[in-house]
Amino acid sequence: MAARAVGLVALAALVALPPLLPKYFLEVLISVLFYAYLGESWNVLGGYAGQFSFGHAAFFGIGAYTSTLLFLRLAVSPWIGMVAGGLLAAGFGLFAGSLSFRYGLRGPYFSLVTLAFAEMLRVVAVNTKAVGSSLGLSIAPRSAPALFLFDGKLPYYYVILAMALGAVLLTRAIERSKLGYALHAVRENEDAAEAAGVDTLAMKLRAMAISSFLTALGGTFYAQYYGYIDPSLTFGPAVSIQGLLQAIVGGAGTVLGPFVGSFVLTPISELSRAALRGRAGADVMLYGLILVLVISFLPHGLVGWFRRR
Amino acid sequence: MSDLLRVRGLTKRFGGLVAVNRLDLDVGAGEIVGLIGPNGAGKTTAFHVISGFHVPSAGEIVFKGASVVGQKPHAICRRGLARTFQIVQPFAGLTALENVMIGAFNRTGDVAEGRAHAREVLDFVGLGSHRDAPARTLTLADRKRLEMARALATQPELLLLDEVMSGLNPTEIDQIVGLLRTIHARGVAILLIEHVMRAVMALSHRLVVLHHGEKIAQGPPGEVARDRRVIDAYLGESA
């Protein structure tokens, strides 16, 4: 009951307060929700099914490029392009997943293969003129809500808030479904899961499809919000790492873990960047140190730590 | 007696090692068959092959009239053949109830129904009071029960039990024997690997003895126990 009350108050604050915030804080809050969303998306596969993808940038990039190219070349609204990108990413996820799962790649081997897939797409994008090669693609700013383009930050804030909340609700529904139990079984022990009648390959592919679809929607949001994408911003390893960090620090395989992770990590990242301005790389080092400490002392993430107390 | 499981010429090689060699094995509906033999005789390998974890090098496995060779373990489980592992494999991070629910979802897609069935099975194996305990906190004896509960929840017609009594004390063994009798009375056939002779003699209608991957004897427990080759296998040839 107390948890529910806290949740409702937090939700009310997230909906009501942003119009009153200064621009800088609004931007930070958009980042927080954006990374929370990426974390939630990764969490379905990485947290619940225990398949540690290091290559979610592949799906993010597919989402960003699909909607942007459809918009720039064919004038398709990114709202529609977003869904197209999601479906394409899910298709790619199923392809990459069935290749790696069918050949029994588990643990670190799966992680490496996903990383390789994302890098492959990055290199392809860099070398393909039709998608702007390393110069990337830009979307000119204007106000056209039907085209996922808004005046000012606030509408983007509400879009990413809705996406993040949607991802949380979807995750909660999965957790309570037969699929959620099956994914937990896969994560805990694949042989025992098979013996208990769980089709582990099908379950992993299902998690892969959902996770990659969601991640691709995040890619479209990124393209529309920043108005610019290039291969390393979208297909680069940093995107993959950002998603999994929120989940791991907050609590992988929990509904709110990525949310909590992002609410802690993103402000730390912003603050360290501001505090250590002018010393290139120092902020990343501080950020890295905090991560090492959290992972060493809170192996089940912040949510796991709260539950244990 | 109608054959539930019919194994013919089952062979499993690992490189040059023949772990199971031309094994013939039948389990009839409602039968309890004990699979015994010294360590390394190939009993667990035979289980792995029958339950789909290993593909046989040769031979056929027919369950309920249809071949299951090449099928994945989950598909074999869905057909009604469930197994336990010699080294218990609980979903350590999940509660006892959740462990059993995963088995129960074999027969239902409804979470509430799965939960209700899992509760019944947990009560049945005597773990009802540990329902919400994480599996990793259970004692070995309780984990063995949990392993059986998870297999039972899949509603099998044939249960393959791999040393569910090893490491237990005599009281716990008696409880498991009683439990297996009840499971059998509910119409489930059982194929069990067991080193606890007292239990396997008391339970089994028939014994099959493996030695170096080959079947060296079979028959009613009393007969098999007097079989010269069986005694040699257990005590050494010169005895």
Coordinates of C-alpha atoms in Angstrom, one line a residue:
Chain A
M1 CA 0.0 0.0 0.0
A2 CA 2.8 2.4 1.0
A3 CA 4.6 1.6 -2.2
R4 CA 1.6 2.2 -4.3
A5 CA 1.0 5.6 -2.6
V6 CA 4.6 6.6 -3.3
G7 CA 4.3 5.4 -6.9
L8 CA 1.1 7.5 -7.4
V9 CA 2.7 10.6 -5.9
A10 CA 5.8 10.1 -8.1
L11 CA 3.6 9.7 -11.1
A12 CA 1.6 12.8 -10.3
A13 CA 4.8 14.8 -9.9
L14 CA 6.1 13.5 -13.2
V15 CA 3.0 14.6 -15.0
A16 CA 2.4 17.9 -13.2
L17 CA 5.8 19.4 -12.4
P18 CA 7.7 19.6 -15.7
P19 CA 5.9 22.7 -17.1
L20 CA 7.2 24.6 -14.0
L21 CA 10.8 23.4 -14.4
P22 CA 13.6 25.5 -15.9
K23 CA 14.8 24.2 -19.3
Y24 CA 17.9 22.6 -18.1
F25 CA 16.1 20.4 -15.6
L26 CA 13.5 19.5 -18.1
E27 CA 16.3 18.3 -20.4
V28 CA 17.8 16.3 -17.6
L29 CA 14.5 14.7 -16.9
I30 CA 14.0 13.8 -20.6
S31 CA 17.4 12.1 -20.4
V32 CA 16.4 10.3 -17.3
L33 CA 13.2 9.0 -18.8
F34 CA 14.9 8.2 -22.1
Y35 CA 17.5 6.0 -20.5
A36 CA 14.9 4.5 -18.2
Y37 CA 13.0 3.6 -21.3
L38 CA 16.1 2.0 -23.0
G39 CA 16.7 0.2 -19.7
E40 CA 13.2 -1.2 -19.6
S41 CA 13.5 -2.3 -23.2
W42 CA 16.7 -4.1 -22.5
N43 CA 15.4 -5.6 -19.3
V44 CA 12.8 -7.8 -21.0
L45 CA 15.6 -9.8 -22.7
G46 CA 18.6 -9.1 -20.4
G47 CA 16.9 -8.9 -17.1
Y48 CA 14.0 -11.3 -17.3
A49 CA 15.3 -13.9 -19.7
G50 CA 18.9 -13.4 -18.5
Q51 CA 20.3 -13.0 -22.0
F52 CA 22.9 -10.3 -21.7
S53 CA 22.8 -8.4 -25.0
F54 CA 25.6 -6.0 -25.5
G55 CA 24.2 -5.1 -28.9
H56 CA 20.9 -3.4 -28.4
A57 CA 22.3 -0.5 -30.3
A58 CA 21.5 -2.6 -33.4
F59 CA 17.8 -2.3 -32.7
F60 CA 18.1 1.4 -31.6
G61 CA 19.9 2.3 -34.8
I62 CA 17.4 0.3 -37.0
G63 CA 14.6 2.3 -35.3
A64 CA 16.3 5.6 -35.7
Y65 CA 17.3 5.1 -39.3
T66 CA 14.1 3.4 -40.5
S67 CA 11.8 6.2 -39.3
T68 CA 14.2 9.0 -40.4
L69 CA 14.8 7.6 -43.8
L70 CA 11.1 6.9 -44.4
F71 CA 10.5 10.5 -43.3
L72 CA 13.3 12.2 -45.3
R73 CA 12.9 10.1 -48.5
L74 CA 9.3 9.2 -48.6
A75 CA 7.7 11.8 -46.3
V76 CA 6.2 9.1 -44.1
S77 CA 5.3 10.4 -40.7
P78 CA 7.8 9.2 -38.1
W79 CA 4.8 8.1 -36.0
I80 CA 4.3 5.4 -38.6
G81 CA 8.0 5.0 -39.3
M82 CA 8.4 4.3 -35.6
V83 CA 6.3 1.2 -35.9
A84 CA 8.0 0.2 -39.1
G85 CA 11.3 0.5 -37.4
G86 CA 10.1 -1.5 -34.4
L87 CA 8.9 -4.3 -36.7
L88 CA 12.1 -4.3 -38.7
A89 CA 14.2 -4.4 -35.5
A90 CA 12.1 -7.2 -34.1
G91 CA 12.7 -9.1 -37.4
F92 CA 16.4 -8.5 -37.1
G93 CA 16.3 -9.5 -33.4
L94 CA 14.6 -12.8 -34.3
F95 CA 17.2 -13.4 -37.0
A96 CA 20.2 -12.6 -34.8
G97 CA 18.5 -14.5 -31.9
S98 CA 17.7 -17.6 -33.7
L99 CA 21.2 -17.8 -35.1
S100 CA 22.8 -17.4 -31.7
F101 CA 20.3 -19.4 -29.7
R102 CA 20.0 -22.3 -32.1
Y103 CA 23.7 -22.8 -31.9
G104 CA 23.5 -22.8 -28.1
L105 CA 25.4 -19.5 -27.5
R106 CA 24.9 -18.7 -23.9
G107 CA 26.3 -16.1 -21.4
P108 CA 29.3 -14.1 -22.6
Y109 CA 29.2 -15.7 -26.1
F110 CA 25.7 -14.4 -26.7
S111 CA 26.8 -11.0 -25.5
L112 CA 29.8 -10.9 -27.9
V113 CA 27.7 -12.0 -30.8
T114 CA 25.1 -9.3 -30.2
L115 CA 27.9 -6.7 -29.9
A116 CA 29.3 -8.0 -33.2
F117 CA 25.8 -7.6 -34.9
A118 CA 25.6 -4.0 -33.7
E119 CA 29.1 -3.2 -34.8
M120 CA 28.4 -4.8 -38.2
L121 CA 25.4 -2.5 -38.7
R122 CA 27.4 0.5 -37.6
V123 CA 30.1 -0.2 -40.2
V124 CA 27.5 -0.8 -42.9
A125 CA 25.9 2.6 -42.0
V126 CA 29.2 4.3 -42.1
N127 CA 29.9 3.0 -45.6
T128 CA 26.5 3.5 -47.1
K129 CA 26.0 6.8 -48.9
A130 CA 22.3 6.3 -49.2
V131 CA 21.9 6.5 -45.5
G132 CA 24.2 9.5 -45.1
S133 CA 27.4 7.4 -44.3
S134 CA 29.3 8.8 -41.3
L135 CA 27.8 12.3 -41.8
G136 CA 24.5 11.0 -40.7
L137 CA 21.1 12.4 -41.3
S138 CA 19.4 15.6 -40.0
I139 CA 15.7 16.4 -39.5
A140 CA 15.1 20.2 -39.7
P141 CA 13.3 21.4 -36.6
R142 CA 9.8 22.7 -37.0
S143 CA 6.4 22.4 -35.3
A144 CA 4.4 19.6 -36.8
P145 CA 3.0 17.3 -34.2
A146 CA 1.6 14.9 -36.9
L147 CA 5.3 14.4 -37.9
F148 CA 6.6 13.9 -34.4
L149 CA 8.2 17.4 -34.4
F150 CA 7.4 19.8 -31.6
D151 CA 8.1 23.3 -30.6
G152 CA 10.1 23.3 -27.4
K153 CA 11.0 20.4 -25.1
L154 CA 7.9 19.9 -23.1
P155 CA 5.9 17.8 -25.7
Y156 CA 9.0 15.5 -26.1
Y157 CA 9.0 15.1 -22.4
Y158 CA 5.4 13.9 -22.4
V159 CA 6.1 11.5 -25.3
I160 CA 9.0 9.9 -23.6
L161 CA 7.1 9.8 -20.3
A162 CA 4.3 7.9 -22.0
M163 CA 6.8 5.6 -23.7
A164 CA 8.6 4.9 -20.4
L165 CA 5.3 4.3 -18.5
G166 CA 4.1 2.1 -21.3
A167 CA 7.3 0.0 -21.1
V168 CA 6.8 -0.3 -17.3
L169 CA 3.2 -1.4 -17.7
L170 CA 4.1 -3.9 -20.4
T171 CA 6.9 -5.3 -18.3
R172 CA 4.6 -5.6 -15.3
A173 CA 2.1 -7.5 -17.5
I174 CA 4.8 -9.8 -18.8
E175 CA 6.1 -10.5 -15.3
R176 CA 2.7 -11.6 -14.2
S177 CA 2.0 -13.7 -17.2
K178 CA 3.0 -17.3 -18.1
L179 CA 5.7 -15.8 -20.3
G180 CA 7.2 -14.0 -17.3
Y181 CA 7.5 -17.2 -15.4
A182 CA 9.0 -19.0 -18.4
L183 CA 11.6 -16.3 -18.9
H184 CA 12.6 -16.5 -15.2
A185 CA 12.9 -20.2 -15.6
V186 CA 15.2 -19.7 -18.6
R187 CA 17.3 -17.2 -16.7
E188 CA 17.7 -19.5 -13.7
N189 CA 18.4 -22.8 -15.4
E190 CA 17.8 -23.6 -19.1
D191 CA 18.0 -27.4 -18.7
A192 CA 15.6 -27.5 -15.8
A193 CA 13.3 -25.2 -17.8
E194 CA 13.3 -27.6 -20.7
A195 CA 12.7 -30.5 -18.4
A196 CA 9.7 -28.7 -17.0
G197 CA 8.3 -28.3 -20.5
V198 CA 9.4 -24.7 -21.2
D199 CA 10.3 -24.2 -24.9
T200 CA 13.4 -22.2 -24.0
L201 CA 14.2 -21.3 -27.6
A202 CA 10.7 -19.9 -28.3
M203 CA 10.7 -18.0 -25.0
K204 CA 14.1 -16.4 -25.7
L205 CA 13.0 -15.4 -29.2
R206 CA 9.8 -13.9 -27.8
A207 CA 11.7 -11.8 -25.3
M208 CA 14.1 -10.8 -28.1
A209 CA 11.3 -9.7 -30.3
I210 CA 9.6 -7.6 -27.6
S211 CA 12.9 -6.1 -26.4
S212 CA 14.2 -5.2 -29.9
F213 CA 10.8 -3.7 -30.9
L214 CA 10.8 -1.4 -27.8
T215 CA 14.4 -0.4 -28.2
A216 CA 13.8 0.6 -31.8
L217 CA 11.0 3.0 -30.7
G218 CA 13.6 4.6 -28.5
G219 CA 15.7 5.1 -31.6
T220 CA 12.9 7.0 -33.4
F221 CA 12.4 9.2 -30.3
Y222 CA 16.1 10.0 -30.3
A223 CA 16.1 11.0 -33.9
Q224 CA 13.1 13.2 -33.5
Y225 CA 14.2 14.8 -30.3
Y226 CA 17.8 15.6 -31.3
G227 CA 17.1 16.0 -35.0
Y228 CA 20.3 14.4 -35.9
I229 CA 21.6 10.8 -36.1
D230 CA 24.8 9.2 -37.3
P231 CA 26.2 5.7 -37.2
S232 CA 28.1 6.0 -33.9
L233 CA 25.4 7.9 -32.0
T234 CA 22.8 5.2 -32.9
F235 CA 24.7 1.9 -33.6
G236 CA 27.7 2.6 -31.3
P237 CA 28.4 0.5 -28.2
A238 CA 27.6 3.4 -25.9
V239 CA 23.9 3.0 -26.7
S240 CA 24.0 -0.7 -25.8
I241 CA 25.8 0.0 -22.6
Q242 CA 23.5 2.8 -21.5
G243 CA 20.5 0.5 -21.7
L244 CA 21.9 -2.3 -19.7
L245 CA 23.5 -0.1 -17.1
Q246 CA 20.2 1.4 -16.0
A247 CA 18.8 -2.1 -15.6
I248 CA 21.8 -3.6 -13.9
V249 CA 22.3 -0.7 -11.4
G250 CA 18.6 -0.4 -10.7
G251 CA 17.9 -4.1 -10.6
A252 CA 17.8 -6.4 -13.7
G253 CA 14.6 -8.5 -14.0
T254 CA 12.5 -6.2 -11.8
V255 CA 9.7 -4.0 -13.2
L256 CA 11.0 -0.7 -11.8
G257 CA 14.8 -1.5 -11.8
P258 CA 15.7 0.4 -15.0
F259 CA 13.6 3.4 -13.8
V260 CA 15.3 3.5 -10.5
G261 CA 18.7 3.0 -12.2
S262 CA 18.2 5.9 -14.5
F263 CA 16.9 8.2 -11.8
V264 CA 20.1 7.6 -9.9
L265 CA 22.7 7.3 -12.8
T266 CA 21.6 10.0 -15.2
P267 CA 21.8 12.9 -12.8
I268 CA 25.1 11.6 -11.5
S269 CA 26.3 11.5 -15.1
E270 CA 25.0 15.0 -15.7
L271 CA 26.5 16.4 -12.4
S272 CA 29.9 14.8 -13.0
R273 CA 30.0 16.2 -16.5
A274 CA 29.2 19.7 -15.1
A275 CA 31.6 19.4 -12.2
L276 CA 34.5 18.2 -14.2
R277 CA 34.0 20.4 -17.2
G278 CA 37.2 21.1 -19.1
R279 CA 38.9 17.9 -18.1
A280 CA 38.0 15.6 -21.0
G281 CA 37.3 12.1 -19.8
A282 CA 37.4 12.8 -16.1
D283 CA 33.6 12.7 -15.8
V284 CA 33.5 9.3 -17.5
M285 CA 36.1 8.0 -15.1
L286 CA 34.1 9.2 -12.1
Y287 CA 31.0 7.6 -13.6
G288 CA 32.9 4.4 -14.1
L289 CA 34.1 4.4 -10.5
I290 CA 30.5 4.8 -9.2
L291 CA 29.4 1.9 -11.4
V292 CA 32.1 -0.4 -10.1
L293 CA 31.1 0.4 -6.6
V294 CA 27.4 -0.1 -7.2
I295 CA 28.0 -3.4 -9.0
S296 CA 30.4 -4.7 -6.3
F297 CA 28.3 -3.8 -3.4
L298 CA 24.8 -4.2 -4.8
P299 CA 24.9 -7.2 -7.0
H300 CA 21.1 -7.3 -7.3
G301 CA 20.8 -3.6 -8.0
L302 CA 19.2 -0.9 -6.0
V303 CA 15.7 -2.5 -6.1
G304 CA 17.2 -5.8 -4.9
W305 CA 19.0 -4.0 -2.1
F306 CA 15.7 -2.3 -0.9
R307 CA 13.9 -5.6 -1.0
R308 CA 16.5 -7.3 1.2
R309 CA 16.3 -4.7 3.9
Chain B
M1 CA 0.6 -54.9 -20.1
S2 CA 0.6 -52.0 -22.6
D3 CA 3.9 -50.4 -23.2
L4 CA 4.2 -46.8 -22.3
L5 CA 7.8 -46.5 -23.0
R6 CA 9.6 -48.8 -25.5
V7 CA 13.3 -48.5 -25.9
R8 CA 15.1 -50.6 -28.5
G9 CA 18.8 -50.9 -29.2
L10 CA 19.5 -47.6 -27.6
T11 CA 23.2 -46.6 -28.0
K12 CA 24.9 -43.4 -26.9
R13 CA 28.6 -42.9 -27.7
F14 CA 30.7 -40.0 -26.6
G15 CA 33.7 -40.1 -28.9
G16 CA 35.2 -43.5 -28.3
L17 CA 33.3 -44.1 -25.1
V18 CA 30.1 -46.2 -25.4
A19 CA 28.0 -45.0 -22.5
V20 CA 24.9 -46.9 -23.3
N21 CA 25.1 -50.0 -25.6
R22 CA 22.1 -51.5 -27.4
L23 CA 19.7 -51.0 -24.5
D24 CA 16.3 -52.5 -24.6
L25 CA 13.9 -51.2 -22.0
D26 CA 10.1 -51.2 -21.5
V27 CA 8.0 -49.5 -19.0
G28 CA 4.3 -50.5 -19.0
A29 CA 1.5 -48.2 -18.0
G30 CA 1.2 -48.2 -14.2
E31 CA 4.5 -50.0 -13.7
I32 CA 7.4 -49.1 -11.5
V33 CA 10.7 -50.1 -13.0
G34 CA 14.1 -49.7 -11.2
L35 CA 17.2 -49.0 -13.2
I36 CA 20.2 -50.0 -11.2
G37 CA 23.9 -50.7 -11.7
P38 CA 27.2 -49.6 -10.4
N39 CA 28.5 -46.0 -10.8
G40 CA 29.3 -45.2 -14.4
A41 CA 27.0 -47.9 -15.8
G42 CA 25.2 -45.5 -18.1
K43 CA 22.0 -45.1 -16.1
T44 CA 21.9 -41.3 -16.1
T45 CA 23.1 -41.1 -19.8
A46 CA 20.1 -43.4 -20.6
F47 CA 17.8 -40.9 -18.8
H48 CA 19.4 -38.0 -20.7
V49 CA 18.8 -39.7 -24.0
I50 CA 15.2 -40.8 -23.2
S51 CA 14.2 -37.4 -22.0
G52 CA 15.7 -35.7 -25.1
F53 CA 18.7 -34.0 -23.6
H54 CA 21.1 -36.1 -25.7
V55 CA 20.4 -37.4 -29.2
P56 CA 21.0 -41.2 -29.3
S57 CA 23.8 -42.5 -31.5
A58 CA 21.5 -45.4 -32.5
G59 CA 18.3 -47.0 -31.5
E60 CA 14.7 -46.1 -31.1
I61 CA 12.6 -44.5 -28.2
V62 CA 8.9 -44.9 -28.5
F63 CA 6.7 -43.2 -26.0
K64 CA 2.9 -43.7 -26.2
G65 CA 3.3 -45.3 -29.6
A66 CA 5.3 -42.5 -31.3
S67 CA 9.0 -42.0 -31.6
V68 CA 10.5 -39.2 -29.5
V69 CA 14.0 -39.4 -31.0
G70 CA 15.2 -36.0 -32.0
Q71 CA 12.5 -34.2 -30.0
K72 CA 13.4 -31.4 -27.6
P73 CA 13.1 -32.1 -23.9
H74 CA 10.2 -29.7 -23.5
A75 CA 8.2 -31.4 -26.3
I76 CA 8.8 -34.8 -24.7
C77 CA 7.7 -33.4 -21.4
R78 CA 4.5 -32.1 -23.0
R79 CA 3.8 -35.6 -24.3
G80 CA 3.8 -36.8 -20.7
L81 CA 7.3 -37.8 -19.8
A82 CA 8.8 -35.8 -17.0
R83 CA 12.2 -36.2 -15.3
T84 CA 14.2 -35.1 -12.3
F85 CA 17.9 -34.5 -12.2
Q86 CA 20.4 -36.4 -10.2
I87 CA 21.9 -33.1 -9.1
V88 CA 18.9 -31.1 -8.2
Q89 CA 18.3 -28.2 -10.5
P90 CA 15.8 -25.9 -8.8
F91 CA 15.2 -22.4 -10.2
A92 CA 17.2 -21.1 -7.2
G93 CA 16.0 -17.5 -7.3
L94 CA 12.3 -18.4 -7.4
T95 CA 10.1 -19.5 -4.6
A96 CA 9.1 -23.1 -4.2
L97 CA 5.6 -22.3 -5.5
E98 CA 7.0 -20.5 -8.6
N99 CA 9.2 -23.4 -9.3
V100 CA 6.2 -25.7 -9.4
M101 CA 4.1 -23.3 -11.3
I102 CA 6.5 -23.4 -14.2
G103 CA 5.8 -27.1 -14.4
A104 CA 2.1 -26.6 -14.1
F105 CA 2.1 -24.2 -17.0
N106 CA 2.6 -27.2 -19.2
R107 CA -1.1 -28.0 -19.0
T108 CA -2.6 -24.5 -18.5
G109 CA -2.0 -21.0 -19.8
D110 CA -3.9 -19.4 -17.0
V111 CA -1.7 -18.1 -14.2
A112 CA -4.3 -18.4 -11.4
E113 CA -5.0 -22.0 -12.5
G114 CA -1.3 -22.8 -12.6
R115 CA -0.8 -21.4 -9.2
A116 CA -3.7 -23.4 -7.8
H117 CA -2.4 -26.6 -9.3
A118 CA 1.1 -25.9 -8.1
R119 CA -0.2 -25.4 -4.5
E120 CA -1.9 -28.7 -4.6
V121 CA 1.2 -30.5 -5.8
L122 CA 3.3 -28.7 -3.2
D123 CA 0.9 -29.8 -0.5
F124 CA 1.0 -33.3 -1.9
V125 CA 4.7 -33.7 -1.7
G126 CA 4.7 -32.1 1.8
L127 CA 6.2 -28.8 0.9
G128 CA 3.1 -26.7 1.5
S129 CA 4.6 -24.9 4.4
H130 CA 7.6 -23.8 2.4
R131 CA 5.6 -22.4 -0.5
D132 CA 7.0 -18.9 -0.4
A133 CA 10.6 -19.9 0.5
P134 CA 13.2 -19.2 -2.2
A135 CA 14.3 -22.6 -3.6
R136 CA 17.9 -21.9 -2.6
T137 CA 17.0 -21.8 1.1
L138 CA 15.5 -25.3 1.1
T139 CA 17.4 -28.3 2.6
L140 CA 18.6 -31.0 0.2
A141 CA 15.7 -33.3 1.2
D142 CA 13.2 -30.5 0.4
R143 CA 14.9 -29.7 -2.9
K144 CA 14.5 -33.3 -3.9
R145 CA 10.8 -33.0 -3.1
L146 CA 10.7 -29.7 -5.0
E147 CA 12.3 -31.4 -8.0
M148 CA 9.6 -34.1 -7.9
A149 CA 6.8 -31.6 -7.4
R150 CA 8.0 -29.6 -10.5
A151 CA 8.0 -32.8 -12.5
L152 CA 4.6 -33.9 -11.2
A153 CA 3.0 -30.6 -11.9
T154 CA 3.6 -31.2 -15.6
Q155 CA 1.1 -34.1 -15.1
P156 CA 3.2 -36.8 -16.6
E157 CA 2.2 -40.4 -17.4
L158 CA 5.8 -41.5 -16.9
L159 CA 8.1 -40.1 -14.3
L160 CA 11.9 -40.6 -14.6
L161 CA 13.5 -40.2 -11.2
D162 CA 17.2 -39.9 -11.0
E163 CA 18.4 -40.8 -7.5
V164 CA 15.8 -38.8 -5.6
M165 CA 16.9 -40.6 -2.4
S166 CA 20.6 -40.1 -2.5
G167 CA 22.0 -38.1 0.4
L168 CA 18.8 -38.5 2.5
N169 CA 18.6 -40.0 5.9
P170 CA 16.5 -43.2 6.5
T171 CA 13.5 -41.3 7.8
E172 CA 13.5 -39.1 4.7
I173 CA 14.0 -42.1 2.5
D174 CA 10.9 -43.8 4.0
Q175 CA 8.9 -40.6 3.4
I176 CA 10.0 -40.5 -0.3
V177 CA 9.1 -44.2 -0.7
G178 CA 5.6 -43.5 0.7
L179 CA 5.3 -40.5 -1.6
L180 CA 6.3 -42.6 -4.7
R181 CA 3.7 -45.2 -3.7
T182 CA 1.1 -42.5 -3.6
I183 CA 2.2 -41.1 -7.0
H184 CA 2.0 -44.6 -8.5
A185 CA -1.4 -45.2 -7.0
R186 CA -2.5 -42.1 -8.9
G187 CA -1.7 -43.9 -12.1
V188 CA 1.7 -42.5 -12.9
A189 CA 4.3 -45.0 -14.1
I190 CA 7.8 -44.6 -12.7
L191 CA 11.3 -45.4 -14.0
L192 CA 13.8 -44.8 -11.2
I193 CA 17.5 -44.8 -11.0
E194 CA 18.4 -45.6 -7.4
H195 CA 21.3 -46.7 -5.3
V196 CA 19.3 -47.1 -2.1
M197 CA 18.7 -50.8 -2.5
R198 CA 16.2 -51.2 0.3
A199 CA 14.0 -48.6 -1.4
V200 CA 14.4 -49.8 -4.9
M201 CA 13.7 -53.4 -3.9
A202 CA 10.6 -52.5 -2.1
L203 CA 9.2 -50.2 -4.8
S204 CA 10.0 -51.8 -8.1
H205 CA 7.9 -54.3 -9.9
R206 CA 10.8 -55.0 -12.2
L207 CA 14.5 -54.3 -12.1
V208 CA 16.8 -53.6 -15.1
V209 CA 20.5 -53.8 -14.3
L210 CA 23.1 -51.9 -16.4
H211 CA 26.8 -52.5 -16.3
H212 CA 29.3 -50.8 -18.6
G213 CA 26.4 -49.5 -20.7
E214 CA 24.8 -52.9 -21.3
K215 CA 21.8 -54.5 -19.8
I216 CA 23.1 -57.6 -17.9
A217 CA 19.9 -58.7 -16.1
Q218 CA 16.2 -57.9 -15.7
G219 CA 13.3 -59.3 -13.8
P220 CA 11.5 -59.2 -10.5
P221 CA 13.7 -57.7 -7.7
G222 CA 14.1 -61.0 -5.8
E223 CA 15.4 -62.9 -8.8
V224 CA 17.7 -60.1 -10.0
A225 CA 19.3 -59.9 -6.5
R226 CA 20.3 -63.5 -6.8
D227 CA 21.6 -63.2 -10.3
R228 CA 25.3 -64.2 -10.5
R229 CA 26.2 -61.5 -13.1
V230 CA 24.6 -58.8 -11.0
I231 CA 26.5 -59.8 -7.9
D232 CA 29.7 -59.9 -9.9
A233 CA 29.0 -56.5 -11.3
Y234 CA 28.5 -55.0 -7.9
L235 CA 31.2 -56.9 -6.0
G236 CA 33.8 -57.4 -8.7
E237 CA 34.2 -60.4 -11.0
S238 CA 36.4 -62.5 -8.8
A239 CA 34.0 -62.5 -5.8

